[in-house]
């Protein structure tokens, strides 16, 4: 067995503390010329090039990125890969959008070849955007989960995904039953959970499309497999909330439905949570459940403005992950997602600094998913997943950068103006899986 050693050289950032809880100026680590020394897919050591260069073993390949900053790979904590073909579908809010676009598109995934083709494009697009890890909704069809994991296998990505459970209020072609949803999910757990860097996510779509019997079955699975993740949606849209109150009149509210069925716990992550009450946020805080903040989606569907500061409030902190929520979300780029998160925070009265924003897109999201010991940082022992951010990727950014005089300002300019073009390269598990220059050459040929 031969150990694979490799190194990156360049500027990098990392977060040694949570800027929402500590003085932000002490949280951001920035080294302008560093070595990241990788062995077998993990960071062995990271530090100033002046210290580490002399220690590197002879002959080790060193990839040097100039005019860039190496970041921990971005993590997308809530995304629907089968909705890639319907991004930018006009005109509707959540419930109409689901019926008119989503439930039509998802039916095609009964065909595994369709699922494979979309999964392949979806994964490449993630890598083009520096997204190295994601928590993914598939469809009700188990083969749509197999297709995604099989396509991801060659990249060595840390990927979390699950089959949607949905046994009412959807087209017959898209529904399972409490029993078949349970059985199929269990089979997928046995097949994929813990294989490579994959984990299974128990995925009841949301309370309105599951009977109490199905939510009960999802809760039973979660107890049988306590180290799996759970994902669903909550309090995204006012009509959705009214519908849940009608369907579950015996419960105290939306969060209480999930609590009742044992679906609020550590490693459970709920999309949106825009309209959660203070009492419900307490429930999230006590149980350790997390919220996935999806700003581009919330603006696109007109769902509302999620208040990240309220959610993170230290008096009863709730974990928050950042997410695209494609295809209601409108960009694969976590930079563009931060751009919109900033504007949403502005409208809520407190802006989001670059330090807060980049923390939330990396280490903060890893914590929301219970993955903080593996991903989300560039530090010894962490898995070697990186996004290499080119700070000068467009004429406008290059021009604007002449007037920038700190790393915080450079990062803020890039989260406001940057997109997929700003990702110079993406590394997964200690290997380069995307290189912008090579991709450009392939297009020319
Ligand atoms: N709520 C239930 N399903 C969905 C979905 O696919 N997208 C969004 N944005 N919200 C949902
Ligand atoms: Zn969603």
Coordinates of C-alpha atoms and ligand atoms in Angstrom, one line a residue:
X1 CA 0.0 0.0 0.0
X2 CA 1.5 3.2 -1.2
X3 CA 0.6 6.5 0.5
X4 CA -0.4 9.3 -1.8
X5 CA 1.2 12.6 -0.8
X6 CA 0.5 15.8 -2.5
X7 CA 0.6 19.6 -1.7
X8 CA -1.1 22.8 -2.6
X9 CA 0.5 26.2 -2.4
X10 CA -1.2 29.5 -2.2
X11 CA -3.3 31.8 0.0
X12 CA -6.0 30.1 2.1
X13 CA -8.6 30.9 4.6
X14 CA -10.1 28.9 7.5
X15 CA -12.2 29.7 10.5
X16 CA -10.9 28.9 14.0
X17 CA -14.1 30.1 15.7
X18 CA -17.7 31.0 15.1
X19 CA -17.9 34.8 14.2
X20 CA -21.6 34.8 15.3
X21 CA -20.5 34.0 18.9
X22 CA -17.0 35.6 19.1
X23 CA -15.2 38.7 17.9
X24 CA -15.2 38.1 14.1
X25 CA -11.8 39.6 13.7
X26 CA -10.3 36.7 15.7
X27 CA -12.2 34.0 13.8
X28 CA -10.9 34.3 10.2
X29 CA -7.5 32.7 9.6
X30 CA -5.8 34.0 6.4
X31 CA -2.3 33.0 5.3
X32 CA -1.1 34.7 2.1
X33 CA 1.4 32.0 1.1
X34 CA 0.7 28.6 2.6
X35 CA 1.3 25.0 2.0
X36 CA -1.5 22.5 2.4
X37 CA 0.2 19.1 2.8
X38 CA -2.2 16.2 2.0
X39 CA -1.8 12.5 2.7
X40 CA -4.4 9.9 1.6
X41 CA -7.2 12.4 1.1
X42 CA -6.7 14.2 4.4
X43 CA -4.9 17.4 5.4
X44 CA -1.7 16.3 7.2
X45 CA -0.4 19.8 7.9
X46 CA -1.2 23.4 6.9
X47 CA 0.9 26.4 7.5
X48 CA 3.1 29.2 6.1
X49 CA 5.1 28.1 3.1
X50 CA 8.3 29.4 4.8
X51 CA 7.8 26.8 7.6
X52 CA 6.4 23.9 5.6
X53 CA 8.3 24.0 2.2
X54 CA 11.6 22.7 3.8
X55 CA 9.7 19.9 5.5
X56 CA 8.0 18.5 2.4
X57 CA 9.3 15.1 1.2
X58 CA 11.4 15.1 -1.9
X59 CA 9.5 14.7 -5.1
X60 CA 6.1 15.5 -3.7
X61 CA 3.9 17.3 -6.4
X62 CA 3.1 20.8 -5.4
X63 CA 0.2 22.7 -7.3
X64 CA 0.7 26.4 -6.9
X65 CA -2.3 28.7 -7.2
X66 CA -1.4 32.4 -7.6
X67 CA -4.0 35.3 -7.3
X68 CA -6.4 32.9 -5.7
X69 CA -7.6 31.9 -2.2
X70 CA -8.0 28.3 -1.3
X71 CA -11.3 27.8 0.7
X72 CA -12.8 24.8 2.4
X73 CA -15.0 23.2 -0.3
X74 CA -18.5 24.7 -0.3
X75 CA -21.3 22.6 1.2
X76 CA -24.9 22.7 -0.1
X77 CA -27.1 21.5 2.7
X78 CA -30.4 21.3 0.7
X79 CA -30.8 20.6 -3.0
X80 CA -33.1 18.6 -5.4
X81 CA -31.0 17.2 -8.2
X82 CA -34.0 16.0 -10.2
X83 CA -35.2 19.6 -10.4
X84 CA -32.1 20.6 -12.5
X85 CA -34.2 20.5 -15.7
X86 CA -36.8 23.0 -14.3
X87 CA -34.6 25.7 -12.8
X88 CA -36.1 29.1 -13.7
X89 CA -39.8 28.0 -14.0
X90 CA -41.9 31.1 -14.3
X91 CA -44.5 32.6 -12.1
X92 CA -45.7 30.5 -9.2
X93 CA -45.4 30.3 -5.5
X94 CA -44.6 27.0 -3.6
X95 CA -47.7 24.9 -3.8
X96 CA -48.6 25.8 -7.5
X97 CA -44.9 25.5 -8.5
X98 CA -44.8 22.0 -7.0
X99 CA -48.0 20.8 -8.8
X100 CA -47.3 22.5 -12.2
X101 CA -43.5 22.0 -12.6
X102 CA -41.9 19.8 -9.9
X103 CA -44.3 16.9 -9.8
X104 CA -44.3 16.8 -13.6
X105 CA -40.5 16.8 -13.8
X106 CA -39.9 14.2 -11.1
X107 CA -42.0 11.5 -12.9
X108 CA -39.3 11.1 -15.5
X109 CA -37.0 9.7 -12.9
X110 CA -38.7 6.3 -12.9
X111 CA -36.3 5.8 -15.8
X112 CA -32.9 5.2 -14.4
X113 CA -31.2 6.4 -17.6
X114 CA -32.8 9.8 -17.2
X115 CA -31.8 9.9 -13.5
X116 CA -28.2 9.0 -14.5
X117 CA -28.0 11.7 -17.1
X118 CA -29.3 14.4 -14.9
X119 CA -27.2 13.2 -11.9
X120 CA -24.0 13.4 -14.1
X121 CA -24.7 17.0 -15.2
X122 CA -25.7 18.0 -11.6
X123 CA -22.5 16.6 -10.1
X124 CA -20.3 18.3 -12.7
X125 CA -22.0 21.6 -12.2
X126 CA -21.4 21.3 -8.4
X127 CA -17.7 20.8 -9.0
X128 CA -17.6 23.7 -11.5
X129 CA -18.9 25.8 -8.6
X130 CA -16.6 24.5 -5.9
X131 CA -19.3 22.6 -4.2
X132 CA -17.6 19.4 -2.8
X133 CA -20.4 18.1 -0.6
X134 CA -24.2 18.2 -0.7
X135 CA -27.3 16.9 1.1
X136 CA -29.6 15.9 -1.8
X137 CA -33.2 15.0 -2.4
X138 CA -33.7 12.4 -5.0
X139 CA -37.3 11.4 -6.1
X140 CA -39.7 8.7 -4.8
X141 CA -38.0 6.2 -7.1
X142 CA -35.1 4.2 -5.4
X143 CA -33.3 4.0 -8.7
X144 CA -32.9 7.8 -8.7
X145 CA -30.8 7.4 -5.5
X146 CA -28.7 4.6 -7.0
X147 CA -28.1 6.7 -10.1
X148 CA -26.8 9.7 -8.0
X149 CA -24.5 7.6 -5.8
X150 CA -23.2 5.6 -8.7
X151 CA -22.4 8.7 -10.7
X152 CA -20.7 10.3 -7.7
X153 CA -18.5 7.3 -7.0
X154 CA -15.6 8.2 -9.3
X155 CA -15.3 11.6 -7.7
X156 CA -14.9 10.4 -4.1
X157 CA -17.3 13.1 -2.9
X158 CA -18.8 13.2 0.5
X159 CA -22.5 13.0 -0.5
X160 CA -25.7 12.6 1.5
X161 CA -28.9 11.7 -0.3
X162 CA -32.2 9.9 0.1
X163 CA -35.3 8.7 -1.6
X164 CA -38.4 11.0 -1.1
X165 CA -41.2 9.4 0.9
X166 CA -44.5 10.7 -0.2
X167 CA -47.8 8.8 0.1
X168 CA -50.5 11.5 -0.4
X169 CA -51.4 14.8 -2.1
X170 CA -49.2 14.1 -5.1
X171 CA -49.8 12.3 -8.5
X172 CA -50.3 8.6 -8.1
X173 CA -47.1 7.9 -10.2
X174 CA -45.1 9.7 -7.6
X175 CA -46.4 8.1 -4.4
X176 CA -45.2 5.2 -2.3
X177 CA -47.0 3.9 0.8
X178 CA -46.0 4.0 4.4
X179 CA -44.8 0.4 4.1
X180 CA -43.0 0.6 0.7
X181 CA -41.4 3.9 1.6
X182 CA -40.1 2.3 4.7
X183 CA -38.9 -0.8 3.0
X184 CA -37.2 0.9 0.1
X185 CA -35.5 3.5 2.3
X186 CA -34.2 0.7 4.5
X187 CA -32.8 -1.2 1.5
X188 CA -31.1 2.0 0.3
X189 CA -29.6 2.6 3.8
X190 CA -28.2 -1.0 3.8
X191 CA -26.8 -0.4 0.3
X192 CA -25.3 3.1 0.6
X193 CA -25.0 4.4 4.2
X194 CA -21.4 4.4 5.1
X195 CA -20.2 3.2 1.7
X196 CA -17.3 5.4 0.4
X197 CA -18.0 8.9 1.7
X198 CA -21.8 8.4 1.3
X199 CA -24.5 8.7 3.9
X200 CA -28.2 8.1 3.7
X201 CA -30.8 10.8 4.4
X202 CA -34.3 9.7 5.5
X203 CA -36.4 12.0 3.3
X204 CA -40.1 12.5 4.0
X205 CA -40.8 15.3 1.5
X206 CA -42.8 17.4 3.9
X207 CA -45.7 16.9 6.2
X208 CA -48.5 17.6 3.6
X209 CA -47.4 14.8 1.4
X210 CA -47.0 12.1 4.1
X211 CA -49.8 10.5 6.1
X212 CA -49.3 10.2 9.8
X213 CA -48.5 6.5 9.2
X214 CA -45.7 7.4 6.8
X215 CA -44.2 10.0 9.2
X216 CA -44.4 7.3 11.9
X217 CA -42.5 4.9 9.6
X218 CA -39.9 7.6 8.9
X219 CA -39.4 8.1 12.7
X220 CA -39.0 4.4 13.2
X221 CA -36.3 4.3 10.6
X222 CA -34.6 7.2 12.2
X223 CA -34.5 5.3 15.5
X224 CA -33.3 2.1 13.9
X225 CA -30.5 4.0 12.2
X226 CA -29.6 6.8 14.6
X227 CA -26.5 7.9 12.6
X228 CA -28.4 8.6 9.4
X229 CA -29.4 12.1 8.5
X230 CA -33.1 13.3 8.2
X231 CA -34.3 16.0 5.8
X232 CA -37.6 17.6 5.1
X233 CA -39.2 21.1 4.6
X234 CA -40.8 23.4 7.1
X235 CA -42.6 26.8 7.2
X236 CA -41.5 28.0 3.8
X237 CA -44.8 29.5 2.6
X238 CA -47.9 30.9 4.4
X239 CA -50.3 28.7 2.4
X240 CA -48.2 25.6 3.2
X241 CA -48.4 26.4 6.9
X242 CA -52.2 26.8 6.8
X243 CA -52.5 23.5 5.0
X244 CA -50.4 21.7 7.6
X245 CA -52.6 23.1 10.3
X246 CA -55.6 21.8 8.5
X247 CA -54.1 18.3 8.0
X248 CA -52.7 18.0 11.5
X249 CA -55.3 19.8 13.7
X250 CA -54.3 17.9 16.8
X251 CA -50.7 19.3 16.8
X252 CA -49.5 22.6 18.2
X253 CA -47.9 23.6 14.9
X254 CA -45.7 22.6 12.0
X255 CA -42.6 21.8 14.1
X256 CA -44.7 19.9 16.6
X257 CA -45.7 17.5 13.8
X258 CA -42.1 16.5 13.1
X259 CA -41.3 16.4 16.9
X260 CA -44.2 14.1 17.5
X261 CA -42.9 11.5 15.0
X262 CA -39.4 11.6 16.3
X263 CA -38.0 13.6 13.3
X264 CA -36.4 16.4 15.2
X265 CA -32.9 15.4 16.3
X266 CA -29.2 16.1 15.7
X267 CA -28.5 15.5 12.0
X268 CA -32.1 16.4 11.0
X269 CA -32.1 19.4 8.6
X270 CA -35.2 21.2 7.5
X271 CA -35.4 23.5 4.4
X272 CA -36.4 27.1 4.9
X273 CA -38.0 27.6 8.4
X274 CA -38.8 31.2 7.3
X275 CA -41.9 31.6 9.4
X276 CA -41.1 29.5 12.4
X277 CA -42.4 30.9 15.7
X278 CA -40.1 31.5 18.7
X279 CA -41.5 28.4 20.4
X280 CA -40.7 26.3 17.3
X281 CA -37.1 27.7 17.2
X282 CA -36.8 26.6 20.9
X283 CA -37.8 23.1 19.8
X284 CA -35.2 23.1 17.1
X285 CA -32.6 24.4 19.5
X286 CA -33.4 21.8 22.2
X287 CA -33.4 18.8 19.8
X288 CA -30.4 19.9 17.8
X289 CA -32.3 20.0 14.5
X290 CA -31.0 22.4 11.9
X291 CA -32.4 24.8 9.3
X292 CA -31.2 25.0 5.7
X293 CA -31.2 28.7 4.6
X294 CA -32.0 28.9 0.9
X295 CA -32.0 32.6 0.0
X296 CA -32.2 32.3 -3.9
X297 CA -35.1 29.9 -3.6
X298 CA -37.0 32.0 -1.0
X299 CA -36.7 35.1 -3.2
X300 CA -37.5 33.2 -6.4
X301 CA -40.7 31.6 -5.0
X302 CA -41.6 34.8 -3.0
X303 CA -41.6 32.7 0.2
X304 CA -40.2 35.3 2.5
X305 CA -37.1 36.6 4.3
X306 CA -35.4 34.1 6.6
X307 CA -33.8 35.8 9.6
X308 CA -30.5 34.1 10.1
X309 CA -29.5 36.2 13.2
X310 CA -32.7 35.3 15.0
X311 CA -32.2 31.6 14.3
X312 CA -28.5 31.7 15.4
X313 CA -29.3 33.8 18.6
X314 CA -27.0 32.5 21.3
X315 CA -29.9 32.4 23.9
X316 CA -31.3 29.4 22.1
X317 CA -29.0 28.8 19.1
X318 CA -30.3 26.8 16.1
X319 CA -27.9 25.3 13.6
X320 CA -28.1 26.9 10.2
X321 CA -26.7 25.5 7.0
X322 CA -26.5 27.3 3.7
X323 CA -28.2 25.8 0.7
X324 CA -29.2 26.4 -3.0
X325 CA -32.5 24.5 -3.0
X326 CA -32.3 24.0 -6.7
X327 CA -34.5 24.0 -8.7
X328 CA -36.5 26.6 -6.8
X329 CA -33.1 28.0 -6.1
X330 CA -31.6 29.8 -9.1
X331 CA -27.9 29.2 -8.8
X332 CA -25.4 26.4 -8.2
X333 CA -23.0 29.0 -7.0
X334 CA -22.6 29.3 -3.2
X335 CA -21.1 32.8 -4.0
X336 CA -24.3 33.8 -5.6
X337 CA -26.2 32.2 -2.7
X338 CA -24.2 34.3 -0.3
X339 CA -24.9 37.4 -2.4
X340 CA -28.6 36.8 -1.9
X341 CA -28.2 35.9 1.8
X342 CA -26.5 39.2 2.3
X343 CA -29.5 41.1 0.7
X344 CA -32.0 39.1 2.7
X345 CA -30.1 39.9 5.9
X346 CA -30.0 43.6 4.8
X347 CA -33.8 43.5 4.5
X348 CA -33.9 42.0 8.0
X349 CA -31.9 44.9 9.3
X350 CA -28.5 43.4 10.0
X351 CA -26.0 42.8 7.1
X352 CA -23.8 39.7 6.8
X353 CA -20.1 40.4 6.7
X354 CA -17.8 38.3 4.4
X355 CA -16.4 36.6 7.5
X356 CA -19.9 35.6 8.7
X357 CA -21.0 34.6 5.2
X358 CA -18.0 32.4 4.3
X359 CA -18.1 30.8 7.8
X360 CA -21.7 29.9 7.2
X361 CA -21.1 28.4 3.8
X362 CA -18.3 26.2 5.1
X363 CA -17.7 25.3 8.8
X364 CA -21.2 26.6 9.8
X365 CA -22.9 24.3 7.4
X366 CA -20.7 21.3 8.3
X367 CA -21.8 21.8 11.9
X368 CA -25.5 21.9 10.9
X369 CA -24.9 18.5 9.3
X370 CA -22.9 17.0 12.1
X371 CA -19.8 16.8 9.9
X372 CA -17.6 19.4 11.6
X373 CA -14.9 16.8 12.3
X374 CA -14.6 15.9 8.7
X375 CA -15.3 18.8 6.3
X376 CA -15.8 22.6 6.4
X377 CA -12.3 23.6 7.4
X378 CA -8.7 23.5 6.1
X379 CA -6.9 22.1 9.1
X380 CA -4.8 19.0 10.0
X381 CA -7.0 15.9 10.1
X382 CA -9.8 17.3 8.0
X383 CA -10.8 15.8 4.6
X384 CA -9.0 17.5 1.7
X385 CA -12.0 19.2 -0.1
X386 CA -11.2 22.6 -1.5
X387 CA -12.6 25.3 -3.7
X388 CA -9.9 27.5 -5.3
X389 CA -11.3 31.0 -5.6
X390 CA -9.8 33.2 -8.3
X391 CA -10.1 36.7 -7.0
X392 CA -9.9 38.3 -10.5
X393 CA -12.3 36.2 -12.6
X394 CA -14.1 38.9 -14.6
X395 CA -13.1 42.4 -16.0
X396 CA -15.4 44.0 -13.4
X397 CA -14.0 42.1 -10.5
X398 CA -10.5 42.7 -11.6
X399 CA -11.2 46.4 -11.8
X400 CA -13.0 46.5 -8.5
X401 CA -10.2 44.6 -6.8
X402 CA -7.8 47.4 -7.4
X403 CA -9.6 49.3 -4.8
X404 CA -9.8 46.5 -2.2
X405 CA -7.3 46.6 0.6
X406 CA -8.1 43.6 2.9
X407 CA -8.9 39.9 2.6
X408 CA -12.4 40.6 4.0
X409 CA -13.1 43.2 1.3
X410 CA -11.7 40.8 -1.4
X411 CA -14.0 38.1 -0.2
X412 CA -17.0 40.4 0.0
X413 CA -16.5 41.7 -3.5
X414 CA -16.2 38.1 -4.8
X415 CA -19.4 36.9 -3.0
X416 CA -21.2 39.9 -4.5
X417 CA -19.9 39.7 -8.0
X418 CA -18.5 36.2 -8.4
X419 CA -20.1 33.0 -9.7
X420 CA -18.9 29.8 -11.4
X421 CA -16.3 31.7 -13.3
X422 CA -14.5 32.5 -10.0
X423 CA -13.8 28.9 -9.3
X424 CA -10.3 28.2 -10.6
X425 CA -10.3 24.6 -9.4
X426 CA -12.0 22.1 -7.1
X427 CA -10.3 19.4 -5.1
X428 CA -12.1 16.4 -3.6
X429 CA -10.6 13.9 -1.2
X430 CA -7.1 15.1 -2.0
X431 CA -7.5 15.1 -5.8
X432 CA -8.2 17.8 -8.4
X433 CA -11.6 17.0 -9.9
X434 CA -12.2 20.2 -11.8
X435 CA -9.7 22.7 -13.4
X436 CA -11.2 25.7 -15.1
X437 CA -8.4 26.1 -17.6
X438 CA -8.5 22.5 -18.7
X439 CA -12.3 22.7 -19.1
X440 CA -11.9 25.8 -21.3
X441 CA -9.4 24.0 -23.5
X442 CA -11.7 21.1 -23.9
X443 CA -14.5 23.4 -25.1
X444 CA -12.2 25.0 -27.7
X445 CA -11.2 21.7 -29.1
Ligands
LIG1 N1 -41.6 21.7 -0.2 C1 -41.9 20.4 -0.5 N2 -41.2 20.0 -1.6 C2 -40.5 21.1 -2.0 C3 -39.6 21.3 -3.1 O1 -39.3 20.4 -3.9 N3 -39.0 22.5 -3.2 C4 -39.3 23.5 -2.3 N4 -38.6 24.7 -2.4 N5 -40.1 23.3 -1.3 C5 -40.7 22.1 -1.1
LIG2 ZN1 -36.3 21.9 -1.1

